[in-house]
mmCIF file of C-alpha atoms in Angstrom:
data_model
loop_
_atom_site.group_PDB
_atom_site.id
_atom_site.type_symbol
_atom_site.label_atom_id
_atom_site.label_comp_id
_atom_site.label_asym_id
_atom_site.label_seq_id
_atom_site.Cartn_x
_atom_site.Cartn_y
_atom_site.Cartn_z
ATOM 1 C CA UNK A 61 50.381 93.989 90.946
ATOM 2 C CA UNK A 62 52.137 94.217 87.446
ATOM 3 C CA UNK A 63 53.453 97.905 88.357
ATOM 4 C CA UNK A 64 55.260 95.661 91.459
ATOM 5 C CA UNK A 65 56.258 93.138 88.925
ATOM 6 C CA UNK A 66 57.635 95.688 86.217
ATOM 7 C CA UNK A 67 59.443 97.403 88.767
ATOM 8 C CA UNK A 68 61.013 94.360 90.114
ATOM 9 C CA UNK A 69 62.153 93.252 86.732
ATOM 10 C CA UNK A 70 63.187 97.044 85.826
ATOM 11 C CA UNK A 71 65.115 97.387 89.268
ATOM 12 C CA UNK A 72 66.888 94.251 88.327
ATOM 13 C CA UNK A 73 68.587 96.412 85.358
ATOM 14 C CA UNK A 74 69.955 98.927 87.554
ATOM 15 C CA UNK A 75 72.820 97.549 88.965
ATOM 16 C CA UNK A 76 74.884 101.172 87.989
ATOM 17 C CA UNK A 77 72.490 102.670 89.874
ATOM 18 C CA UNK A 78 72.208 100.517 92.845
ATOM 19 C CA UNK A 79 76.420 100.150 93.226
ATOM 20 C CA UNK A 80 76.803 104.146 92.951
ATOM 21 C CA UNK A 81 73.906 104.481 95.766
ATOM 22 C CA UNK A 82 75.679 101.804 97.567
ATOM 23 C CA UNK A 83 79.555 103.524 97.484
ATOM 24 C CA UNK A 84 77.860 106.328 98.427
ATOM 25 C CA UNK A 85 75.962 104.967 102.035
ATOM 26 C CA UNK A 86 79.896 103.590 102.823
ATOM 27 C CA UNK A 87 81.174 106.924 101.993
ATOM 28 C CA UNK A 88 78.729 109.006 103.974
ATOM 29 C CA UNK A 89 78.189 106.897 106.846
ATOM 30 C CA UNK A 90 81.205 105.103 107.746
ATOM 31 C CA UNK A 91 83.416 108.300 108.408
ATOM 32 C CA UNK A 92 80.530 110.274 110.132
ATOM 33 C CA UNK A 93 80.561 106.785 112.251
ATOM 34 C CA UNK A 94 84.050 106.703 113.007
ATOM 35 C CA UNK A 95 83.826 110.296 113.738
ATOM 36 C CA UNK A 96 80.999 110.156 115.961
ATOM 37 C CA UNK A 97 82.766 106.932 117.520
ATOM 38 C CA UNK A 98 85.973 108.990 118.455
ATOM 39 C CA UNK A 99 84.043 111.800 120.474
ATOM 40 C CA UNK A 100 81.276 109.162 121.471
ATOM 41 C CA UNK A 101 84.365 107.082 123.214
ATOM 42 C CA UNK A 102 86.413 109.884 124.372
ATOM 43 C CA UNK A 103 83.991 111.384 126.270
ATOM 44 C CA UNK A 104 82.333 108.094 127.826
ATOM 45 C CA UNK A 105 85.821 106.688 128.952
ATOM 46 C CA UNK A 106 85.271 109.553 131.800
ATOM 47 C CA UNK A 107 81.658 108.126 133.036
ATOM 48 C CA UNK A 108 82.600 107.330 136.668
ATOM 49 C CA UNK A 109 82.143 103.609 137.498
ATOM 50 C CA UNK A 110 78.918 102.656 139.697
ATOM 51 C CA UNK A 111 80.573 102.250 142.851
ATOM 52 C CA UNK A 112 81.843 105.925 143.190
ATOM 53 C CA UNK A 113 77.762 106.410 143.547
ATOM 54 C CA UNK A 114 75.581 108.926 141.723
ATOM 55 C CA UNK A 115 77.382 112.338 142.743
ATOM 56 C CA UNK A 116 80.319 111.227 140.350
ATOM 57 C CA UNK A 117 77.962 110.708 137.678
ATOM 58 C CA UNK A 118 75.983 114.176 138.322
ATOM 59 C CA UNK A 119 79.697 115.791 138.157
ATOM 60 C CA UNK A 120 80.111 114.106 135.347
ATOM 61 C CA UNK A 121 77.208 115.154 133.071
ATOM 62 C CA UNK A 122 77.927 118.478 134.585
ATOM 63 C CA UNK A 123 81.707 118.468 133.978
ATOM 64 C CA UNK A 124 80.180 117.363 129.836
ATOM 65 C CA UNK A 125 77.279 120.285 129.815
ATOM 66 C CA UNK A 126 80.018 122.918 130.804
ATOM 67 C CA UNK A 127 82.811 121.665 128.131
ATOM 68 C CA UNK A 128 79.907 122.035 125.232
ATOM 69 C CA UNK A 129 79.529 125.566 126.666
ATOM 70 C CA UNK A 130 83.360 125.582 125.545
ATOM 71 C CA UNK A 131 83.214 126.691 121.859
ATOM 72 C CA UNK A 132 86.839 125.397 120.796
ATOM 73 C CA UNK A 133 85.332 122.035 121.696
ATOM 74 C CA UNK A 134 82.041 122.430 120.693
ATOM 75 C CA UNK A 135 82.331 124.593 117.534
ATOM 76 C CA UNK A 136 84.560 121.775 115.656
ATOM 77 C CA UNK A 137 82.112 119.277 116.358
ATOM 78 C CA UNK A 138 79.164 121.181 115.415
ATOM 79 C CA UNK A 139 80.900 122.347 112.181
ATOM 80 C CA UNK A 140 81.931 118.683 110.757
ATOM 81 C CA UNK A 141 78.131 117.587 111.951
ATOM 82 C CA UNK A 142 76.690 120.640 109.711
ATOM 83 C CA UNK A 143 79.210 119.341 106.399
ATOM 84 C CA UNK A 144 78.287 115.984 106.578
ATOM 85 C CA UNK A 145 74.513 117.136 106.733
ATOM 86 C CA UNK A 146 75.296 119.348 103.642
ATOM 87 C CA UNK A 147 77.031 117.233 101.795
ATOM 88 C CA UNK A 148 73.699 114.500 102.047
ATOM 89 C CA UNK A 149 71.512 117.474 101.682
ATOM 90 C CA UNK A 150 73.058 117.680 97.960
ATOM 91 C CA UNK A 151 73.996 114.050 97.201
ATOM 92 C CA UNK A 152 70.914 112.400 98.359
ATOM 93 C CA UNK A 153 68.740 114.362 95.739
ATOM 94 C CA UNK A 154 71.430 114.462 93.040
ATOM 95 C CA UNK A 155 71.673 110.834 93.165
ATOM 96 C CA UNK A 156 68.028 110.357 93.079
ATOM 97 C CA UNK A 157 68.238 112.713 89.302
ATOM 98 C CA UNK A 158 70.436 109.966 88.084
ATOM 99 C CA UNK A 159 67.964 107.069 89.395
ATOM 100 C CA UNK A 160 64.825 108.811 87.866
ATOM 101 C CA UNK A 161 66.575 109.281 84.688
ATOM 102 C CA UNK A 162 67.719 105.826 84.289
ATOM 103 C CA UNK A 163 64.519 104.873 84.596
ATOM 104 C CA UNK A 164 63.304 106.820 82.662
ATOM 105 C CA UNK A 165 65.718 106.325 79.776
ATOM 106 C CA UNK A 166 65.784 102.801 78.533
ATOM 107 C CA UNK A 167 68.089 103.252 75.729
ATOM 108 C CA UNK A 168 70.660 104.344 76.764
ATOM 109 C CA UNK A 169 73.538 102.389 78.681
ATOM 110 C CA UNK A 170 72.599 102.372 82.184
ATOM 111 C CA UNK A 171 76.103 104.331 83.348
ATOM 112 C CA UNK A 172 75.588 107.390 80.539
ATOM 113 C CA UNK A 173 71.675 107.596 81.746
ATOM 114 C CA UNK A 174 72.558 107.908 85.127
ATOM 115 C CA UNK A 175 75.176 110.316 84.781
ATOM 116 C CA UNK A 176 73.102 112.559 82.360
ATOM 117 C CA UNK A 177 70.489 112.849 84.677
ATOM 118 C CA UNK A 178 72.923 113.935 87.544
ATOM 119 C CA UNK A 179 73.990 116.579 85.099
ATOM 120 C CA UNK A 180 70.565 117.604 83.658
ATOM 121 C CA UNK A 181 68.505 117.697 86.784
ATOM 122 C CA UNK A 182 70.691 117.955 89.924
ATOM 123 C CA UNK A 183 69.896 121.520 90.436
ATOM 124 C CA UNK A 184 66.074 121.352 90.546
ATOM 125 C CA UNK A 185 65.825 117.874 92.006
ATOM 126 C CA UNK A 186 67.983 119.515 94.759
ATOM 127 C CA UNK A 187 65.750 122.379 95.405
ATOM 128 C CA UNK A 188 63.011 120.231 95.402
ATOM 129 C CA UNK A 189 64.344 118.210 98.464
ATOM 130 C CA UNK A 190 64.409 121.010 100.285
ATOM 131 C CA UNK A 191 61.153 122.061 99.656
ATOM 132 C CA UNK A 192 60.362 118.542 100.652
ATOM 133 C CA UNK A 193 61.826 119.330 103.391
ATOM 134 C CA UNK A 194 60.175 122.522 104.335
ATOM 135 C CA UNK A 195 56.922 121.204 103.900
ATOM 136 C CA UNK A 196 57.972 118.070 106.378
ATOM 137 C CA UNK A 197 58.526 120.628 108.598
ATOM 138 C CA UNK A 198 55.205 122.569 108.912
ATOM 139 C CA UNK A 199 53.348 119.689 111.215
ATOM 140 C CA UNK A 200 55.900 120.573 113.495
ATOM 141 C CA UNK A 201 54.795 123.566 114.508
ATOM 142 C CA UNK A 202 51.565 121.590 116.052
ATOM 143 C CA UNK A 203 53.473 118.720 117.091
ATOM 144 C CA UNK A 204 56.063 119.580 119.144
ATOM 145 C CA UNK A 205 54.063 121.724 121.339
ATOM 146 C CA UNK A 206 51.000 119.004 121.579
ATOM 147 C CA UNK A 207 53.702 116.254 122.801
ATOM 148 C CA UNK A 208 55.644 118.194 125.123
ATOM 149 C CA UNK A 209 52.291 118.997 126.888
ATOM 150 C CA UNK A 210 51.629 115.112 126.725
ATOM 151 C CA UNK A 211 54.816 114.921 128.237
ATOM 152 C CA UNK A 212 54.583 116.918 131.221
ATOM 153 C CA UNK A 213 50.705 115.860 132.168
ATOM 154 C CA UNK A 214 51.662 111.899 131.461
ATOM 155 C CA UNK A 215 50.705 109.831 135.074
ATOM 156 C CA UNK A 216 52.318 106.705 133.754
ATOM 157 C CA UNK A 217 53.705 105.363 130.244
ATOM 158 C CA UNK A 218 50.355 104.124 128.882
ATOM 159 C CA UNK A 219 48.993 107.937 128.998
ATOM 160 C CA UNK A 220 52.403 109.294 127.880
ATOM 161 C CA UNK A 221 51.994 106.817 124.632
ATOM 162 C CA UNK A 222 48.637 107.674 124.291
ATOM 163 C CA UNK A 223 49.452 111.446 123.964
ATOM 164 C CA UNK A 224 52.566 111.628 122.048
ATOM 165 C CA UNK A 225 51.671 108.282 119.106
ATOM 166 C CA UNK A 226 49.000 110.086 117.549
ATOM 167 C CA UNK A 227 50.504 112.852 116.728
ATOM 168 C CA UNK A 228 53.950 110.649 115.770
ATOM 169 C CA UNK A 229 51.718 108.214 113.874
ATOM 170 C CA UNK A 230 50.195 112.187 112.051
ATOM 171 C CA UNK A 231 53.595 112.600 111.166
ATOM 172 C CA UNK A 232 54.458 109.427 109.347
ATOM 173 C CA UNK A 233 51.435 109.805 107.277
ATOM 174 C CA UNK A 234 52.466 113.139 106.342
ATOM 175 C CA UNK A 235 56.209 112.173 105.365
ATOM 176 C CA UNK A 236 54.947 109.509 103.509
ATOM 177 C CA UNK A 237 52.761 111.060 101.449
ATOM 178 C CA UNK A 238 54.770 114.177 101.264
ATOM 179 C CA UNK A 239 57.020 111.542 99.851
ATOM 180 C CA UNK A 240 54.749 109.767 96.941
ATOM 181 C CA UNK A 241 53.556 113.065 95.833
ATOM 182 C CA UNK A 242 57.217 114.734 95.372
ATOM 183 C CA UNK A 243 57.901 111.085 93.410
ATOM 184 C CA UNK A 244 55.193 111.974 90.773
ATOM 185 C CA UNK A 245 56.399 115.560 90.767
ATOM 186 C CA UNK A 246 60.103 113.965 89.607
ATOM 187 C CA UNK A 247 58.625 111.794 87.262
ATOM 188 C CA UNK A 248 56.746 114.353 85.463
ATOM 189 C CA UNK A 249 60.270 116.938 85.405
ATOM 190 C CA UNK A 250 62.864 113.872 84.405
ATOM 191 C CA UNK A 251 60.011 113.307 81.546
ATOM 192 C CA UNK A 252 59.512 116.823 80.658
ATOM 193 C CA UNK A 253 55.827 116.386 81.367
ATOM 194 C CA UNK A 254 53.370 118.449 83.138
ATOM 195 C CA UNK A 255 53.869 118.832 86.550
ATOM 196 C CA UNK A 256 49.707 119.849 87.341
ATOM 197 C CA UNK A 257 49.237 116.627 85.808
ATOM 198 C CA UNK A 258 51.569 114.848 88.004
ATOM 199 C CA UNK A 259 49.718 116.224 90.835
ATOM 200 C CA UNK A 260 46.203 115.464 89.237
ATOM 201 C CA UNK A 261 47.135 111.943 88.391
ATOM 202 C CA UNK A 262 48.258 111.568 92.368
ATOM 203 C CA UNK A 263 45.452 112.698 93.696
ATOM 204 C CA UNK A 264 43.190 110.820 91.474
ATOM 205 C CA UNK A 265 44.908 107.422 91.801
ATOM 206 C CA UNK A 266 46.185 108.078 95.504
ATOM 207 C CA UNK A 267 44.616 104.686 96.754
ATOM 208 C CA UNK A 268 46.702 102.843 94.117
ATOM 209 C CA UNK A 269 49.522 104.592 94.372
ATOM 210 C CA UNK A 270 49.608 103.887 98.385
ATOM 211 C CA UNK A 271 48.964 100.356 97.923
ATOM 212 C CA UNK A 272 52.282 100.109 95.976
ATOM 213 C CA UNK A 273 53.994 102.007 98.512
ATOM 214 C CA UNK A 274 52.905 99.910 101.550
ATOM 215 C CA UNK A 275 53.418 96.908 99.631
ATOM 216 C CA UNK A 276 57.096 97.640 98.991
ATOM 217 C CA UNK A 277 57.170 98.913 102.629
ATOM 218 C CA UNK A 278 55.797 95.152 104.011
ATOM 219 C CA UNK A 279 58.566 93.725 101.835
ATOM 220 C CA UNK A 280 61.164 95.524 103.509
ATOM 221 C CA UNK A 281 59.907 95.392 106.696
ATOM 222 C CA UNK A 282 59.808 91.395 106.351
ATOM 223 C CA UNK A 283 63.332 91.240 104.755
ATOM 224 C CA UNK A 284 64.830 93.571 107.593
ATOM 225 C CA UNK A 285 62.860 91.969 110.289
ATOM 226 C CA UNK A 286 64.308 88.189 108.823
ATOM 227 C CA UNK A 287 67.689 89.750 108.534
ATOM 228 C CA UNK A 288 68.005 91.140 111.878
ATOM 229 C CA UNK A 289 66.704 88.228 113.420
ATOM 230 C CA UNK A 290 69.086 86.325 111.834
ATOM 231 C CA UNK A 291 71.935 88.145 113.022
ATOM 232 C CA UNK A 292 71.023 87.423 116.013
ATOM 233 C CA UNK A 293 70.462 83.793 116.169
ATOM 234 C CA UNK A 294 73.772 83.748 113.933
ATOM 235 C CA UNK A 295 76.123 85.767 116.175
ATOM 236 C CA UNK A 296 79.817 86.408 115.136
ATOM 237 C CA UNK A 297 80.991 86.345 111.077
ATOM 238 C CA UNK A 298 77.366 85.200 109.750
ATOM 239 C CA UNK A 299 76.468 88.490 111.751
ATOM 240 C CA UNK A 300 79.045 90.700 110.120
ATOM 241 C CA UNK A 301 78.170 89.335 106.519
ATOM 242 C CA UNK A 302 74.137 90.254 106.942
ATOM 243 C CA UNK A 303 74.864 93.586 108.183
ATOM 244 C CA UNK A 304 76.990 94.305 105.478
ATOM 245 C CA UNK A 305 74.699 93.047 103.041
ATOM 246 C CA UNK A 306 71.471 95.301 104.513
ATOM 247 C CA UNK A 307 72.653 98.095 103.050
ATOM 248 C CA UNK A 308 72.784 96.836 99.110
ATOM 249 C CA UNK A 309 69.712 95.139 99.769
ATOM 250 C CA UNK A 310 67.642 98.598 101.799
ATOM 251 C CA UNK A 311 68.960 100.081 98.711
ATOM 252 C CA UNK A 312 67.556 97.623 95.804
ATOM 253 C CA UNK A 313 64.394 97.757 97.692
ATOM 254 C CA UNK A 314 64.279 101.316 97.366
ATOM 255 C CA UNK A 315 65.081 101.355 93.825
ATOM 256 C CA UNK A 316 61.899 98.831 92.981
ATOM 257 C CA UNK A 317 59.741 101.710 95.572
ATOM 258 C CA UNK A 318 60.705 104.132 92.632
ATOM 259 C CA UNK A 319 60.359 102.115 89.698
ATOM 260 C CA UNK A 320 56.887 100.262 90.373
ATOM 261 C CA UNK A 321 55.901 103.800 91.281
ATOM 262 C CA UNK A 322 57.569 104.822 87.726
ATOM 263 C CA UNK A 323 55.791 102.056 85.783
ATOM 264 C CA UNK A 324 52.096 102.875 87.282
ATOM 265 C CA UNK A 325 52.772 106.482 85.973
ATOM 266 C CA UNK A 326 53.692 105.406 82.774
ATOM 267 C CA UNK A 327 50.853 102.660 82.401
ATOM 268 C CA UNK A 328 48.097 104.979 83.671
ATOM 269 C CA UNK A 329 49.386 108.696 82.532
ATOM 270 C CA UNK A 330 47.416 108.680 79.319
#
């Protein structure tokens, strides 16, 4: 409970932090959006209206499978997907450097400690995303297989759920904890610590560790829950207003994940 309570207090500090995280969500998302939107739009304004009957619409999903097979159509699209996948594949991580070393680095004004830790630790925070990555992977190899056999010998939804959400609830578990543990490992490099003793501490204080997770977790699933029943009730410009505001908030609530993580580590490290 005080690791929560440190880490909403030392959140509250990071407003550098939380604005550059937040440019950067507008600056990713809303082109690859728009983009998206203009080939999403261009493409649908051919769908054949329900009255012409279901031939039209077979033609039409095979008139759409045989322009992807066209690769000056295709290509371009596939290209600007795999930059803006790069470019988060870098930022994402390199962002998170400056976030860990802010924390980390109380002294210093909150712009220079962000910006020093994008410039000291990039590189290997980077490397260890993808490695993240990687390892998210390997369940796959046992997944995928298992659920497209629940698939295919599903009689009815119920059995088709009971096949495929064990192995997708497997899979949360695993990215989750994949995710806590790679936390520690950050802590212990933006620190210049130990990184076996990161790992030792996680294993031997996993339960408390995952309690602080899931209880930032229940907050945000509350607050996003509220705020998307809200835009609901509150159709129109309230509407426009909350889902412009998600974002900051999604990202201050991942900033106090990290730093009521960060505090636990540096209360119980010793």
């Amino acid at each position: 409970m005080n690791a929560l309570k440190d880490g909403l207090r030392r959140a509250g500090k990071e407003p550098f932090a939380i604005g550059v995280l937040l440019v950067f969500h507008f600056a990713w998302s809303v082109p690859l959006y728009r983009y998206i939107e203009g080939h999403v739009i261009e493409v649908m304004s051919r769908y054949p209206p329900p009255e012409l009957g279901r031939e039209r619409a077979n033609l039409f999903v095979y008139d759409f499978l045989l322009m992807m097979q066209d690769k000056s159509f295709a290509l371009p699209i596939a290209g600007m997907l795999l930059v803006y996948a790069l470019i988060r594949l870098v930022m994402v991580p390199a962002l998170d450097a400056g976030v860990f070393n802010s924390l980390s680095d109380e002294r210093t004004p909150r712009g220079t400690a962000f910006i020093r830790g994008i410039r000291r630790l990039s590189v290997s925070f980077v490397w260890l995303y993808m490695l993240r990555l990687a390892l998210l992977a390997v369940p796959l190899y046992w997944a995928i297989p298992a659920m497209v056999r629940g698939w295919f010998a599903a009689g009815d939804p119920r059995q088709l759920a009971a096949g495929v959400a064990p192995w997708l609830f497997l899979l949360l578990v695993w990215s989750a904890a994949l995710k806590l543990l790679f936390t520690y490992v950050l802590f212990a490099l933006t620190e210049d610590d130990r990184l076996l003793a990161a790992l030792s501490f996680f294993f031997r204080r996993i339960v408390p560790v995952a309690g602080i997770a899931l209880a930032v977790f229940t907050v945000s699933f509350i607050i996003g829950s509220a705020l998307f029943s809200a835009s609901l009730y509150w159709a129109g410009f309230p509407s426009v207003v909350l889902y412009l505001l998600y974002p900051l908030i999604r990202i201050w609530l991942r900033v106090w994940g990290i730093a009521a993580q960060h505090r636990y580590w540096r209360a119980h490290r010793a």
